[in-house]
Coordinates of C-alpha atoms in Angstrom, one line a residue:
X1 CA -36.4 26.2 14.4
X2 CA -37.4 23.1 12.8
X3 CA -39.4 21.9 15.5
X4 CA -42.1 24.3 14.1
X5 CA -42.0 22.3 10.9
X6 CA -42.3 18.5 12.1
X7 CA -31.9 4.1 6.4
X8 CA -28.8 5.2 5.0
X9 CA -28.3 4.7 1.7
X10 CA -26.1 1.8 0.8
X11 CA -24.0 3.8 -1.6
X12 CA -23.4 6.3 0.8
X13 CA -22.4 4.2 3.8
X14 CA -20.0 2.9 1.6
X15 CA -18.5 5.9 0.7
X16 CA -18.5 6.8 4.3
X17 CA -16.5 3.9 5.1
X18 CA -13.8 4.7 2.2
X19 CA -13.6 8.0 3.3
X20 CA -12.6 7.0 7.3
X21 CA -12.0 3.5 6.8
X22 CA -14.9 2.6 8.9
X23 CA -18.2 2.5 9.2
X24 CA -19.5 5.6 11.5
X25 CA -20.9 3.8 14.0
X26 CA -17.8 1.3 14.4
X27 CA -16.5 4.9 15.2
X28 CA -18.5 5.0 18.5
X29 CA -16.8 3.9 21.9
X30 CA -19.0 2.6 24.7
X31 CA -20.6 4.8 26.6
X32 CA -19.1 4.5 29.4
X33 CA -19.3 7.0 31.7
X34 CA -18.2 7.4 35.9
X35 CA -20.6 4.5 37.2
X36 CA -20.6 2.1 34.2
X37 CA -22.7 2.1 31.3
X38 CA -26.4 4.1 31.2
X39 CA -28.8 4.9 29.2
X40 CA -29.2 7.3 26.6
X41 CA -32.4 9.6 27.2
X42 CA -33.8 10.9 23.5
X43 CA -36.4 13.9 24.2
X44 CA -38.6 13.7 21.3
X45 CA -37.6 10.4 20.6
X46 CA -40.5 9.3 18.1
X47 CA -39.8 12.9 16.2
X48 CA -37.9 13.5 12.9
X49 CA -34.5 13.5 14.2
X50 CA -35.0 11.7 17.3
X51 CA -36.4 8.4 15.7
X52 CA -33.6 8.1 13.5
X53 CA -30.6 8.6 16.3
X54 CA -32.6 6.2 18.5
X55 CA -31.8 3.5 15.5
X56 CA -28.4 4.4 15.1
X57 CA -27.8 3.7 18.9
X58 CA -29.7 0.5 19.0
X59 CA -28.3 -0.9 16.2
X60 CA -25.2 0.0 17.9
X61 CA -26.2 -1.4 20.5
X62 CA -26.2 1.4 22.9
X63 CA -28.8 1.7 26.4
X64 CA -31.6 4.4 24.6
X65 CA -34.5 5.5 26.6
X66 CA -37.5 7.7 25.1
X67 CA -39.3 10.1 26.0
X68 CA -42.5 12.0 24.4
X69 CA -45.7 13.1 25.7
X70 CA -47.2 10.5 23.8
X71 CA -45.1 6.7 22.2
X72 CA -42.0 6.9 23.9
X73 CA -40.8 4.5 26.4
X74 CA -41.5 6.8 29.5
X75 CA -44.2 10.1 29.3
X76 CA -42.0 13.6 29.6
X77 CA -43.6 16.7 29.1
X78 CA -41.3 20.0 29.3
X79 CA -44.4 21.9 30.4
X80 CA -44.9 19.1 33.5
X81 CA -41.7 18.9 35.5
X82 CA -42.8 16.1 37.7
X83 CA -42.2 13.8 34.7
X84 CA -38.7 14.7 34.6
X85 CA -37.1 12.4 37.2
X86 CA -38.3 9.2 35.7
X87 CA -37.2 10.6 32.6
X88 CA -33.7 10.9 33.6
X89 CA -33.6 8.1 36.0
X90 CA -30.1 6.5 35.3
X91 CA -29.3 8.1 32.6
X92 CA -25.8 9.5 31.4
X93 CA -26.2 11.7 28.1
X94 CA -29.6 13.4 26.7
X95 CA -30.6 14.4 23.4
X96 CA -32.3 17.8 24.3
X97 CA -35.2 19.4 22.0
X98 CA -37.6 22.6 22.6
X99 CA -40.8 21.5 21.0
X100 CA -42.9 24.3 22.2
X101 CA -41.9 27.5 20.2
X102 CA -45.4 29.0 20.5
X103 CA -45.6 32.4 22.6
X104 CA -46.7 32.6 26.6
X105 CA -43.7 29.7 27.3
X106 CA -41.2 30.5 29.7
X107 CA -38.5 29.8 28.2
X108 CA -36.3 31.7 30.4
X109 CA -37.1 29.3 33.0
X110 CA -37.9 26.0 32.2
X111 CA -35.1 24.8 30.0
X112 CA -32.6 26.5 32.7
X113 CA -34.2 24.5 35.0
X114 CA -34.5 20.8 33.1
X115 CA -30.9 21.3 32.9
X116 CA -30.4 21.8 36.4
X117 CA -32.1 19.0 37.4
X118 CA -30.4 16.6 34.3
X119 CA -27.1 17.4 36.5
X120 CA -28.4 16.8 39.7
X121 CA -29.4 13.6 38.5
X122 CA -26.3 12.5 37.5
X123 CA -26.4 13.8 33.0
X124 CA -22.6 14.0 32.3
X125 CA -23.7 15.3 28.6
X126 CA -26.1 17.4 26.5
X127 CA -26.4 17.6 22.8
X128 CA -29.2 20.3 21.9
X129 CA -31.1 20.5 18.8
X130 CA -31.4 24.2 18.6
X131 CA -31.3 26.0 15.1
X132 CA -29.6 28.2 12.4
X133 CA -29.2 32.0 13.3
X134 CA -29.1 31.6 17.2
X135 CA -25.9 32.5 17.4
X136 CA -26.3 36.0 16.2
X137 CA -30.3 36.6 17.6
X138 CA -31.4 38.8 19.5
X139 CA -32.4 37.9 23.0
X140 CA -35.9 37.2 21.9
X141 CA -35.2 34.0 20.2
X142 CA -37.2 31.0 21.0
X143 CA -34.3 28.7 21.4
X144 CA -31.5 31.1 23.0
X145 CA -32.3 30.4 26.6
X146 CA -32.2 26.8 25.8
X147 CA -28.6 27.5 24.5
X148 CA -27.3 29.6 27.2
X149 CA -28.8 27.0 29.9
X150 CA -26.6 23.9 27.7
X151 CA -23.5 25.8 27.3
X152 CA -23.7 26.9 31.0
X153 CA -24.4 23.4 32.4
X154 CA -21.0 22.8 33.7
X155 CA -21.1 18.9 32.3
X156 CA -20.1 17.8 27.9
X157 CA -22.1 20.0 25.7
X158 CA -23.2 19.9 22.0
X159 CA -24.7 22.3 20.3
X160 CA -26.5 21.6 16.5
X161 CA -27.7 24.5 14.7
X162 CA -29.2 22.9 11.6
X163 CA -30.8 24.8 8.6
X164 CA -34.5 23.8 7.1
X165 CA -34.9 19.7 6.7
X166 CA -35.2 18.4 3.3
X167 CA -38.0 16.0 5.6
X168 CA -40.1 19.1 5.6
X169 CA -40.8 17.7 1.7
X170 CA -41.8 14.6 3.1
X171 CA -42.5 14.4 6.5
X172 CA -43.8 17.7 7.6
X173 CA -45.7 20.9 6.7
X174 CA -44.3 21.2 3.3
X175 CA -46.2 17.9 2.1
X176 CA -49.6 19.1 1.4
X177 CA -48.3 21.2 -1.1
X178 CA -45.6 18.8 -2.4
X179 CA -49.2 16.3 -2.6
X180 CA -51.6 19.3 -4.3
X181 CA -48.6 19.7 -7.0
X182 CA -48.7 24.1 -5.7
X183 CA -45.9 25.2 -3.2
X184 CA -47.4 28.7 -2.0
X185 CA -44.4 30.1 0.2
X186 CA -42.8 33.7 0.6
X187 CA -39.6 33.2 -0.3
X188 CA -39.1 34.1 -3.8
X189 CA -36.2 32.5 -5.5
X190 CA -33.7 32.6 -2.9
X191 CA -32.0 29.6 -2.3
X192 CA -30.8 27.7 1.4
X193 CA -29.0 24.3 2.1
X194 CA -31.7 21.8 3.1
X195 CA -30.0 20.0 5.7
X196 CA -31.1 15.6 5.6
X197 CA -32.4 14.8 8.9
X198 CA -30.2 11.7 8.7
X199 CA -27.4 13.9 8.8
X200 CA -28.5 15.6 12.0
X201 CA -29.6 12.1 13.3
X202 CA -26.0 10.7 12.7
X203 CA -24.4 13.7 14.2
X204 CA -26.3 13.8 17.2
X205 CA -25.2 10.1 17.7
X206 CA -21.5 10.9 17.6
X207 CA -21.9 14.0 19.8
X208 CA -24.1 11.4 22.1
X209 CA -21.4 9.1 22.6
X210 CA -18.0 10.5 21.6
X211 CA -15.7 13.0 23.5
X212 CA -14.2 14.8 20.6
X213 CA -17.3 16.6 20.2
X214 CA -17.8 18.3 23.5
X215 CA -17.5 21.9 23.2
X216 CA -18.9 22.1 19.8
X217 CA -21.1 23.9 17.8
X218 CA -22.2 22.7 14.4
X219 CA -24.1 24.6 12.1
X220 CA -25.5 21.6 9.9
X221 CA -26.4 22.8 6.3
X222 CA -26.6 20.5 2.8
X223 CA -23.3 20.5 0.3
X224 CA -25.3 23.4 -1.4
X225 CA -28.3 25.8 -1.6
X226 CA -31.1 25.8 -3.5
X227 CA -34.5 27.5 -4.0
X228 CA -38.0 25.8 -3.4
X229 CA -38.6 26.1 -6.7
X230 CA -35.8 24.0 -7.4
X231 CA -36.7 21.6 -4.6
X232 CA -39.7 21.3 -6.7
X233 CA -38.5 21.2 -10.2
X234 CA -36.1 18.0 -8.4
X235 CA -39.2 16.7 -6.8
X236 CA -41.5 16.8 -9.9
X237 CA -38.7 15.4 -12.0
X238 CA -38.4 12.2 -9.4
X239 CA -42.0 11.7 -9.4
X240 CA -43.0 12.3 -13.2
X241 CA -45.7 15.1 -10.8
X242 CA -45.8 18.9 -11.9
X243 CA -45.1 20.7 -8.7
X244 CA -44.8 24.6 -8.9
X245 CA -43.5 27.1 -6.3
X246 CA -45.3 29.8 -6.1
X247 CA -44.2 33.4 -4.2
X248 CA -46.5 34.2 -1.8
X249 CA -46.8 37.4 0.3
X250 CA -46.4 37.3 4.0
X251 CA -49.6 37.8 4.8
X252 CA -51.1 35.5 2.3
X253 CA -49.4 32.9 3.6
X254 CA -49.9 33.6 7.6
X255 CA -53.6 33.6 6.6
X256 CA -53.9 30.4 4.8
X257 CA -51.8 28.6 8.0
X258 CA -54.4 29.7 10.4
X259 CA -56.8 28.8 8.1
X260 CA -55.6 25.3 8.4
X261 CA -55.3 25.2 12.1
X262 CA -51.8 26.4 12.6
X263 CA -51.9 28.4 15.9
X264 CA -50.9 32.2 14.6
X265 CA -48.0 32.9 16.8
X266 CA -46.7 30.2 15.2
X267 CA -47.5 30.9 11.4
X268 CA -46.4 34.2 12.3
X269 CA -42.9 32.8 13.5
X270 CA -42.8 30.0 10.1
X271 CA -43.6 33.4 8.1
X272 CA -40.5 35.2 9.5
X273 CA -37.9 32.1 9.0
X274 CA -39.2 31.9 5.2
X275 CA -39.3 35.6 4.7
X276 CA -35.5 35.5 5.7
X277 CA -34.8 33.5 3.0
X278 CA -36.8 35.9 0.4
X279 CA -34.7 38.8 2.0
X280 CA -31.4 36.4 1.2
X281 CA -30.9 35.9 5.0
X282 CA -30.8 32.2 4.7
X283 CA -28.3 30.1 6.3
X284 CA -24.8 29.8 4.5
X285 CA -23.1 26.7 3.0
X286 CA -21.2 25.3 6.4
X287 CA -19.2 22.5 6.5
X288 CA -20.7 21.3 10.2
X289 CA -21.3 17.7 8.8
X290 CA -18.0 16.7 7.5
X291 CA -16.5 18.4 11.0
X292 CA -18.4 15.9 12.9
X293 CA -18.6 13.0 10.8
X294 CA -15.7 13.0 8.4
X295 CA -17.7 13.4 5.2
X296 CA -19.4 15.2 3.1
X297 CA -23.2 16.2 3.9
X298 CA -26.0 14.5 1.5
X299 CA -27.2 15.6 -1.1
X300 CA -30.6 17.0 -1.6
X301 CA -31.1 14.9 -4.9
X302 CA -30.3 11.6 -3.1
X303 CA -32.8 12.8 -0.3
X304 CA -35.4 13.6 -3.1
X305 CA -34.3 10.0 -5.0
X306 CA -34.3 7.8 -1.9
X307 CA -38.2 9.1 -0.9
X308 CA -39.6 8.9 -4.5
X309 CA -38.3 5.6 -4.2
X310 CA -39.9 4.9 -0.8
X311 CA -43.6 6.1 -2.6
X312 CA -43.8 8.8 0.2
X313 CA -45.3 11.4 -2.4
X314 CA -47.2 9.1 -4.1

């Protein structure tokens, strides 16, 4: 769900590489698939996630191809199908995201049928971004057609289910707030494991590349949970900033979203995901990282450490 929302530390490489004896992306074979080596097609590739697996496979030097409505290397729109077939053009493995969770998309139908045609075209594997709590949803939920059409593609198959981003602090719609020094969210003093989008990043490269992983589903979480107003105490301690959390009602919160411009389908749907947490439905402590990667997940303190370094919320 973290599509609503919108370099690896030396020490921890190295710890990486004690832990396997290598550095995870020495771990990655060639991609070579029936009919030689092809490229990599990243959906979303100038996103959160998908910016950061596109460097891992080019400093790999893997074939990476991608595709955005708008900065990628070749225009793809979910909601335009006639700009799939360029898209996929000699291509053997895609990195699949649903960026349009909004209400009035047919779902049903248009993810069933990208897949469709990513086999016709030759896509021997899928790895999906989709998102925590799928798995148990109702049939209502944004991303389980998406699912359903992966898992029943008939080709390799990932699935990645992570919880909220510790980017939303930094890259997405949790910044204004982290910038005004006042968190305003309903979720009271729950806590959830903020997952680092590097950690995603790096999984969805293995899963992109390697055969162990077909088959899978990862639920991708942090080492541990926390609340926001943790997140902020850790925040305002990095940057010398006071930074509050503040509980919020539902309502309150919907209101002021729309009031910045935020669709309200979609506020509605943010609302719900942070209410969860408030009503201690947040995503449990998984160990979906080290399963895929050997290690354990980061830390949301080095997250919060690396980006005060980087001047981000400066």
């Amino acid at each position: 769900m973290q599509q609503i929302a919108q370099n690896v530390h030396v020490d921890e490489a190295r710890r990486s590489q004690r832990y396997l004896g290598c550095s995870p992306m020495d771990r990655l074979p060639s991609l070579e698939f029936s009919g030689g080596m092809k490229k990599i097609l990243i959906i979303g590739g100038t996103g959160k996630t998908g910016r950061r697996i596109v460097r891992r496979l080019q400093a790999a030097g893997r074939p990476v191809r991608t595709a955005s409505r708008t900065g990628g290397d070749t225009p793809f729109d979910l909601d335009d199908p006639t700009t799939w077939a360029q898209a996929l053009d000699g291509v053997a493995a895609v990195y699949v995201v649903e960026p349009n969770l909004r209400s009035g998309v047919d779902r049903q139908a248009r993810m069933p049928r990208f897949v469709a045609e990513a086999v016709a075209a030759g896509v021997q594997r899928l790895v999906l971004l989709s998102a925590h709590g799928v798995g148990h949803a109702d049939d209502g939920h944004p991303l389980k057609a998406a699912e359903q059409a992966v898992r029943g593609s008939g080709i390799d198959w990932t699935i990645l289910r992570p919880d909220w981003f510790s980017q939303n602090f930094s890259e997405s719609f949790l910044l204004p707030g982290i910038l005004d020094g006042s968190l305003s969210l309903p979720t009271g003093d729950r806590r959830t494991p903020f997952v680092d989008a590097e950690d995603i990043a790096e999984v969805a490269a293995a899963a992109l590349t390697e055969d162990r992983h077909s088959g899978q589903i990862y639920q991708l979480t942090g080492p541990r949970a926390i609340s926001f107003g943790e997140a902020a105490d850790l925040i305002s301690e990095a940057t010398g900033r006071t930074i509050r959390h503040v509980d919020v009602a539902a309502e309150v919160f919907v209101g002021r979203r729309v009031a910045d411009g935020v669709p309200a389908d979609v506020a509605r749907l943010l609302s719900g995901l942070l209410v969860a947490i408030r009503d201690g439905r947040g995503a449990a402590v998984s160990d979906g990282v080290e399963r895929a990667l050997g290690r354990p997940a980061r830390r949301f303190e080095d997250y919060v450490a690396k980006t005060a370094a980087a001047g981000h919320w400066n």
